[in-house]
Tab-separated table of C-alpha atoms and ligand atoms in Angstrom:
chain	number	residue	atom	x	y	z
A	1	MET	CA	33.808	27.543	-2.432
A	2	LEU	CA	37.325	29.857	-1.595
A	3	ASN	CA	37.105	32.046	1.559
A	4	PHE	CA	38.967	34.821	1.138
A	5	ASP	CA	39.155	35.604	4.923
A	6	THR	CA	42.067	33.014	5.620
A	7	MET	CA	43.949	35.089	2.812
A	8	GLU	CA	46.295	37.645	2.431
A	9	MET	CA	45.016	40.556	0.888
A	10	ILE	CA	46.894	42.562	-1.350
A	11	ALA	CA	45.399	45.537	-2.798
A	12	GLU	CA	42.216	46.569	-2.803
A	13	GLY	CA	40.513	49.538	-5.363
A	14	ASN	CA	37.293	51.056	-6.111
A	15	THR	CA	36.233	48.165	-7.832
A	16	LYS	CA	38.128	45.242	-6.776
A	17	VAL	CA	39.841	43.727	-3.956
A	18	ILE	CA	42.580	41.308	-4.844
A	19	TYR	CA	44.377	37.922	-2.430
A	20	ALA	CA	47.511	35.871	-2.553
A	21	ASN	CA	46.440	33.041	-3.518
A	22	PRO	CA	47.640	30.707	-1.125
A	23	GLU	CA	48.450	27.744	-4.083
A	24	ASP	CA	49.908	30.101	-6.314
A	25	ALA	CA	52.739	32.205	-5.641
A	26	LYS	CA	52.770	32.843	-9.059
A	27	SER	CA	48.852	34.067	-9.057
A	28	VAL	CA	46.735	36.157	-7.306
A	29	TYR	CA	42.624	36.431	-6.873
A	30	MET	CA	40.550	39.357	-8.791
A	31	VAL	CA	37.856	39.869	-6.388
A	32	PHE	CA	34.731	42.598	-8.492
A	33	LYS	CA	33.426	44.860	-5.360
A	34	ASP	CA	29.870	46.594	-6.041
A	35	ASP	CA	31.170	49.746	-5.916
A	36	ILE	CA	30.168	52.400	-8.753
A	37	THR	CA	32.739	55.104	-9.196
A	38	ALA	CA	32.539	58.344	-11.793
A	39	GLY	CA	34.417	62.307	-12.178
A	40	ASP	CA	38.657	60.172	-10.474
A	41	GLY	CA	36.060	58.644	-7.718
A	42	ALA	CA	34.524	62.174	-7.053
A	43	LYS	CA	30.762	60.457	-7.777
A	44	HIS	CA	30.692	56.351	-5.798
A	45	ASP	CA	27.423	54.460	-5.887
A	46	ILE	CA	26.612	51.162	-4.545
A	47	LEU	CA	25.023	49.295	-7.265
A	48	GLU	CA	23.834	45.694	-5.950
A	49	GLY	CA	24.362	42.962	-8.916
A	50	LYS	CA	27.180	45.217	-10.409
A	51	ALA	CA	30.710	42.613	-8.935
A	52	ALA	CA	28.014	39.512	-10.432
A	53	VAL	CA	27.456	41.208	-13.763
A	54	ASP	CA	31.103	43.009	-14.608
A	55	TRP	CA	32.506	39.642	-13.271
A	56	ARG	CA	30.733	37.731	-16.621
A	57	THR	CA	31.825	40.577	-18.157
A	58	ASN	CA	35.224	40.638	-17.509
A	59	ARG	CA	35.097	37.268	-18.063
A	60	ASP	CA	33.953	36.041	-21.758
A	61	ILE	CA	35.842	39.350	-23.086
A	62	PHE	CA	38.991	38.359	-21.873
A	63	GLU	CA	38.371	34.745	-22.615
A	64	TYR	CA	37.782	35.778	-25.806
A	65	LEU	CA	40.730	38.185	-26.051
A	66	ASN	CA	42.685	34.828	-25.501
A	67	ARG	CA	41.409	33.151	-27.423
A	68	MET	CA	42.116	35.569	-30.453
A	69	GLY	CA	46.205	35.414	-28.929
A	70	ILE	CA	46.343	38.518	-26.765
A	71	ARG	CA	48.862	38.808	-24.297
A	72	THR	CA	46.609	38.896	-20.502
A	73	HIS	CA	46.780	38.428	-17.745
A	74	TYR	CA	43.667	36.445	-16.973
A	75	LEU	CA	43.445	33.010	-16.339
A	76	SER	CA	40.441	32.384	-15.337
A	77	SER	CA	37.237	32.552	-13.736
A	78	PRO	CA	36.319	29.515	-10.511
A	79	GLU	CA	33.403	30.743	-8.905
A	80	GLU	CA	31.215	33.956	-9.024
A	81	LYS	CA	32.430	37.608	-8.269
A	82	VAL	CA	36.437	35.604	-8.608
A	83	SER	CA	38.858	35.910	-11.379
A	84	LEU	CA	42.058	34.240	-11.146
A	85	VAL	CA	44.624	36.554	-12.768
A	86	ARG	CA	48.223	35.933	-13.139
A	87	LYS	CA	50.786	38.323	-10.809
A	88	LEU	CA	52.246	41.364	-11.581
A	89	ASP	CA	56.220	42.231	-11.218
A	90	ARG	CA	55.616	45.771	-11.518
A	91	LYS	CA	52.546	47.419	-12.950
A	92	ILE	CA	52.063	50.677	-14.733
A	93	ASN	CA	50.879	53.423	-13.999
A	94	LEU	CA	48.594	54.902	-16.897
A	95	GLU	CA	46.684	54.535	-18.512
A	96	VAL	CA	45.903	53.698	-22.479
A	97	VAL	CA	43.297	54.799	-24.778
A	98	SER	CA	42.197	53.648	-28.071
A	99	ARG	CA	39.580	55.452	-29.746
A	100	ARG	CA	37.293	54.425	-33.038
A	101	VAL	CA	34.964	57.435	-32.818
A	102	ALA	CA	34.911	60.685	-31.131
A	103	ALA	CA	32.956	61.079	-27.792
A	104	GLY	CA	33.922	62.405	-24.537
A	105	SER	CA	36.625	63.684	-23.075
A	106	ILE	CA	37.825	64.227	-27.008
A	107	LEU	CA	35.269	67.075	-27.900
A	108	GLY	CA	36.795	69.169	-25.061
A	109	TRP	CA	39.485	69.073	-28.024
A	110	GLY	CA	38.461	71.166	-30.946
A	111	ASN	CA	37.612	70.963	-34.475
A	112	VAL	CA	35.918	67.502	-33.386
A	113	ASN	CA	32.496	66.441	-33.476
A	114	GLU	CA	30.891	63.635	-31.491
A	115	GLY	CA	30.799	60.604	-34.232
A	116	ASP	CA	33.811	61.477	-36.358
A	117	ARG	CA	35.759	58.015	-37.852
A	118	TYR	CA	38.773	57.544	-36.850
A	119	ASP	CA	41.103	55.475	-39.263
A	120	PRO	CA	43.373	53.459	-38.606
A	121	VAL	CA	41.984	54.217	-34.637
A	122	ILE	CA	44.082	56.546	-31.891
A	123	THR	CA	45.172	55.475	-28.759
A	124	GLN	CA	46.615	57.637	-26.183
A	125	PHE	CA	47.976	57.263	-22.920
A	126	HIS	CA	46.636	59.015	-19.584
A	127	TYR	CA	49.027	58.458	-16.617
A	128	LYS	CA	46.910	57.125	-14.107
A	129	ASP	CA	46.658	59.540	-11.412
A	130	ASP	CA	42.643	60.941	-9.358
A	131	PRO	CA	43.299	64.294	-8.092
A	132	LEU	CA	45.233	65.124	-10.974
A	133	HIS	CA	42.243	64.167	-12.903
A	134	ASP	CA	44.684	62.264	-15.669
A	135	PRO	CA	46.590	64.016	-17.511
A	136	MET	CA	47.359	62.620	-21.090
A	137	LEU	CA	51.210	62.290	-21.646
A	138	ASP	CA	52.001	64.327	-25.285
A	139	ASP	CA	52.137	62.218	-28.090
A	140	GLY	CA	55.670	63.700	-29.662
A	141	TYR	CA	57.041	62.991	-26.542
A	142	VAL	CA	55.564	59.543	-26.577
A	143	ASP	CA	57.510	59.104	-29.723
A	144	TYR	CA	60.340	60.235	-28.877
A	145	ILE	CA	60.905	57.930	-26.065
A	146	ILE	CA	59.895	54.989	-27.562
A	147	ARG	CA	62.174	56.381	-30.501
A	148	GLU	CA	65.532	57.966	-28.607
A	149	LYS	CA	65.362	55.347	-25.321
A	150	GLY	CA	64.828	52.359	-27.097
A	151	SER	CA	60.893	51.555	-25.048
A	152	THR	CA	59.187	48.784	-26.508
A	153	GLU	CA	56.535	49.083	-23.566
A	154	TYR	CA	54.541	52.209	-25.337
A	155	ALA	CA	55.114	50.537	-28.537
A	156	GLU	CA	53.545	47.149	-27.306
A	157	MET	CA	51.142	49.260	-25.661
A	158	ARG	CA	50.280	50.803	-28.568
A	159	GLN	CA	50.258	47.925	-30.272
A	160	ILE	CA	47.772	46.109	-28.182
A	161	ASN	CA	45.396	48.512	-27.682
A	162	GLU	CA	45.293	48.875	-31.477
A	163	ALA	CA	44.423	44.851	-31.701
A	164	VAL	CA	42.245	44.579	-28.728
A	165	MET	CA	40.443	47.397	-30.353
A	166	ILE	CA	39.934	45.965	-33.565
A	167	HIS	CA	39.123	42.427	-32.525
A	168	LEU	CA	35.886	43.751	-29.570
A	169	GLU	CA	34.925	46.108	-32.485
A	170	LYS	CA	33.734	43.135	-34.569
A	171	ALA	CA	32.776	41.043	-31.675
A	172	PHE	CA	30.153	44.267	-30.595
A	173	ALA	CA	29.496	44.444	-34.364
A	174	HIS	CA	28.034	40.680	-34.362
A	175	PHE	CA	25.104	42.239	-31.649
A	176	GLY	CA	24.282	45.896	-34.269
A	177	ILE	CA	26.767	47.425	-31.419
A	178	GLN	CA	29.497	49.687	-31.591
A	179	LEU	CA	32.465	50.470	-29.642
A	180	ILE	CA	33.016	53.677	-30.042
A	181	ASP	CA	36.495	53.599	-27.188
A	182	PHE	CA	37.335	52.193	-23.788
A	183	LYS	CA	40.371	52.080	-21.750
A	184	LEU	CA	42.591	49.015	-20.353
A	185	GLU	CA	45.631	49.289	-18.192
A	186	TYR	CA	49.132	47.445	-18.025
A	187	GLY	CA	52.014	45.262	-16.607
A	188	ILE	CA	54.990	43.894	-16.823
A	189	ILE	CA	54.866	39.974	-16.080
A	190	ASP	CA	58.383	38.042	-16.117
A	191	GLY	CA	59.577	41.222	-18.585
A	192	GLN	CA	56.492	41.363	-20.779
A	193	VAL	CA	54.347	43.955	-21.085
A	194	TYR	CA	50.791	42.393	-19.780
A	195	LEU	CA	46.985	43.551	-20.461
A	196	ILE	CA	46.049	43.603	-16.743
A	197	ASP	CA	43.411	45.204	-14.389
A	198	GLU	CA	39.192	44.635	-15.905
A	199	ILE	CA	37.505	44.713	-18.743
A	200	SER	CA	33.637	45.460	-18.023
A	201	GLY	CA	30.628	47.669	-17.930
A	202	GLY	CA	32.247	51.313	-17.286
A	203	SER	CA	35.998	50.467	-19.038
A	204	PHE	CA	33.969	51.430	-22.479
A	205	ARG	CA	31.646	52.904	-24.955
A	206	LEU	CA	28.924	51.176	-26.569
A	207	TRP	CA	26.146	52.528	-28.323
A	208	PRO	CA	23.950	50.829	-30.834
A	209	TYR	CA	24.046	50.876	-34.800
A	210	LYS	CA	20.241	52.821	-35.433
A	211	THR	CA	19.747	50.053	-38.924
A	212	ASP	CA	20.337	46.931	-39.395
A	213	ASN	CA	23.347	47.274	-41.616
A	214	PRO	CA	24.523	51.306	-41.012
A	215	ASN	CA	27.454	53.013	-43.402
A	216	LEU	CA	30.123	53.047	-40.681
A	217	ASP	CA	32.557	53.859	-43.858
A	218	GLN	CA	31.875	58.023	-43.031
A	219	ALA	CA	33.601	60.215	-41.527
A	220	ASN	CA	30.878	60.711	-39.103
A	221	VAL	CA	29.199	58.130	-38.200
A	222	LEU	CA	26.350	60.075	-35.789
A	223	PRO	CA	24.840	59.789	-38.380
A	224	GLU	CA	23.619	55.510	-37.809
A	225	LEU	CA	24.665	55.519	-34.712
A	226	ASN	CA	22.244	55.744	-31.759
A	227	PRO	CA	23.975	57.098	-28.439
A	228	ASP	CA	20.703	57.800	-26.443
A	229	GLY	CA	20.883	53.889	-26.341
A	230	ARG	CA	24.332	53.883	-25.086
A	231	LEU	CA	25.108	50.789	-23.122
A	232	ASP	CA	27.656	51.998	-20.666
A	233	LYS	CA	28.979	53.887	-17.165
A	234	ASP	CA	27.929	57.074	-19.354
A	235	THR	CA	24.739	56.713	-18.043
A	236	TYR	CA	26.381	56.289	-14.624
A	237	ARG	CA	28.236	59.723	-14.907
A	238	MET	CA	25.404	61.546	-16.528
A	239	GLY	CA	23.070	60.755	-13.305
A	240	GLU	CA	20.520	57.900	-14.618
A	241	ASP	CA	19.158	56.210	-12.238
A	242	LEU	CA	20.658	53.781	-10.979
A	243	ASP	CA	17.707	50.813	-11.851
A	244	LYS	CA	18.696	51.592	-14.980
A	245	VAL	CA	22.722	51.500	-14.638
A	246	ILE	CA	22.896	48.326	-13.342
A	247	ASN	CA	20.430	47.292	-16.641
A	248	LYS	CA	22.843	48.010	-19.215
A	249	PHE	CA	25.056	46.340	-17.674
A	250	GLU	CA	23.644	43.064	-17.299
A	251	ALA	CA	22.387	44.365	-21.310
A	252	ILE	CA	26.394	44.407	-21.789
A	253	ALA	CA	26.415	40.808	-19.993
A	254	ASN	CA	23.691	39.109	-22.391
A	255	ILE	CA	25.759	40.764	-25.016
A	256	THR	CA	29.629	39.083	-24.021
A	257	SER	CA	27.966	36.553	-22.320
A	258	GLY	CA	27.750	35.654	-27.135
A	259	PHE	CA	31.263	35.827	-26.999
A	260	GLU	CA	32.279	32.317	-26.523
A	261	ASP	CA	30.743	31.115	-29.935
A	262	LEU	CA	32.509	34.227	-32.323
B	301	5GP	P1	36.973	59.471	-21.776
B	301	5GP	O1	38.832	60.386	-22.183
B	301	5GP	O2	36.010	60.195	-23.056
B	301	5GP	O3	36.202	60.198	-21.177
B	301	5GP	O4	36.922	57.820	-21.732
B	301	5GP	C1	38.074	58.020	-22.952
B	301	5GP	C2	36.956	56.246	-22.094
B	301	5GP	O5	37.646	55.656	-21.557
B	301	5GP	C3	35.809	55.810	-22.540
B	301	5GP	O6	35.602	54.293	-22.378
B	301	5GP	C4	35.942	55.509	-20.536
B	301	5GP	O7	35.078	55.557	-20.420
B	301	5GP	C5	36.667	55.129	-20.131
B	301	5GP	N1	37.894	55.618	-19.173
B	301	5GP	C6	38.186	57.159	-19.238
B	301	5GP	N2	38.783	57.972	-18.241
B	301	5GP	C7	38.145	56.400	-16.540
B	301	5GP	C8	38.792	55.767	-15.597
B	301	5GP	O8	39.557	56.537	-15.436
B	301	5GP	N3	38.005	54.781	-15.808
B	301	5GP	C9	37.268	53.953	-16.235
B	301	5GP	N4	36.553	52.793	-15.616
B	301	5GP	N5	37.450	54.525	-17.920
B	301	5GP	C10	38.274	55.697	-18.080
């Protein structure tokens, strides 16, 4: 067993703690916590067992993405609730959201109906700042810095987000689940953009298919899906009982355990 009492704590966030790896300056330990938050920290609970199930989901997803050739910080999961990841040189202070199907905050934009399908997927950058509620960057501004300032970082984050959407959507489809949207984060390691952070029950929306063979080739796919059967953190955001929330997170971990065979 690793002894974190003797290790230097580098950072503590809402859902995990980062420790320096005493044996390797180029990697750090990421230890999952039972905390769950929503509404930019306004809602907070301790959900017993969440760290262990999120750790499983995160492990299965990152190992799958690594196999698919996505450049991620993930190295291994040496023991329950602990992942070993590459140490960052610089964190990029953005949340990068990709959407296949309209749900959540995009419904407030007007002229968007729940279930509208985006093909290609849409990707948006949010400045990570809880008090400001993670404001979205203007797409025109992002295009401008890619084009005029020669920034390859934004272009790479967009490209990786879209590749991850395609891979994970395909993986969840094997289990009769539509990946609706997700949020990813990035950092720089050795001058290159890497997918970092965790991908777990709170990172995405997952809605089961209504039938075995849904027709997803439509402008709006809501009739083909069952949002009431959602498996994700929206159950918590909507005020569901905590024991139901942990059951959903466990169901996600049970699904991603099947990614090994894909
Ligand atoms: P929305 O903008 O519709 O609220 O969220 C889009 C997607 O990004 C959803 O899958 C949601 O779970 C995820 N997301 C957005 N903001 C956050 C955040 O601050 N933390 C986490 N974990 N996920 C987020």
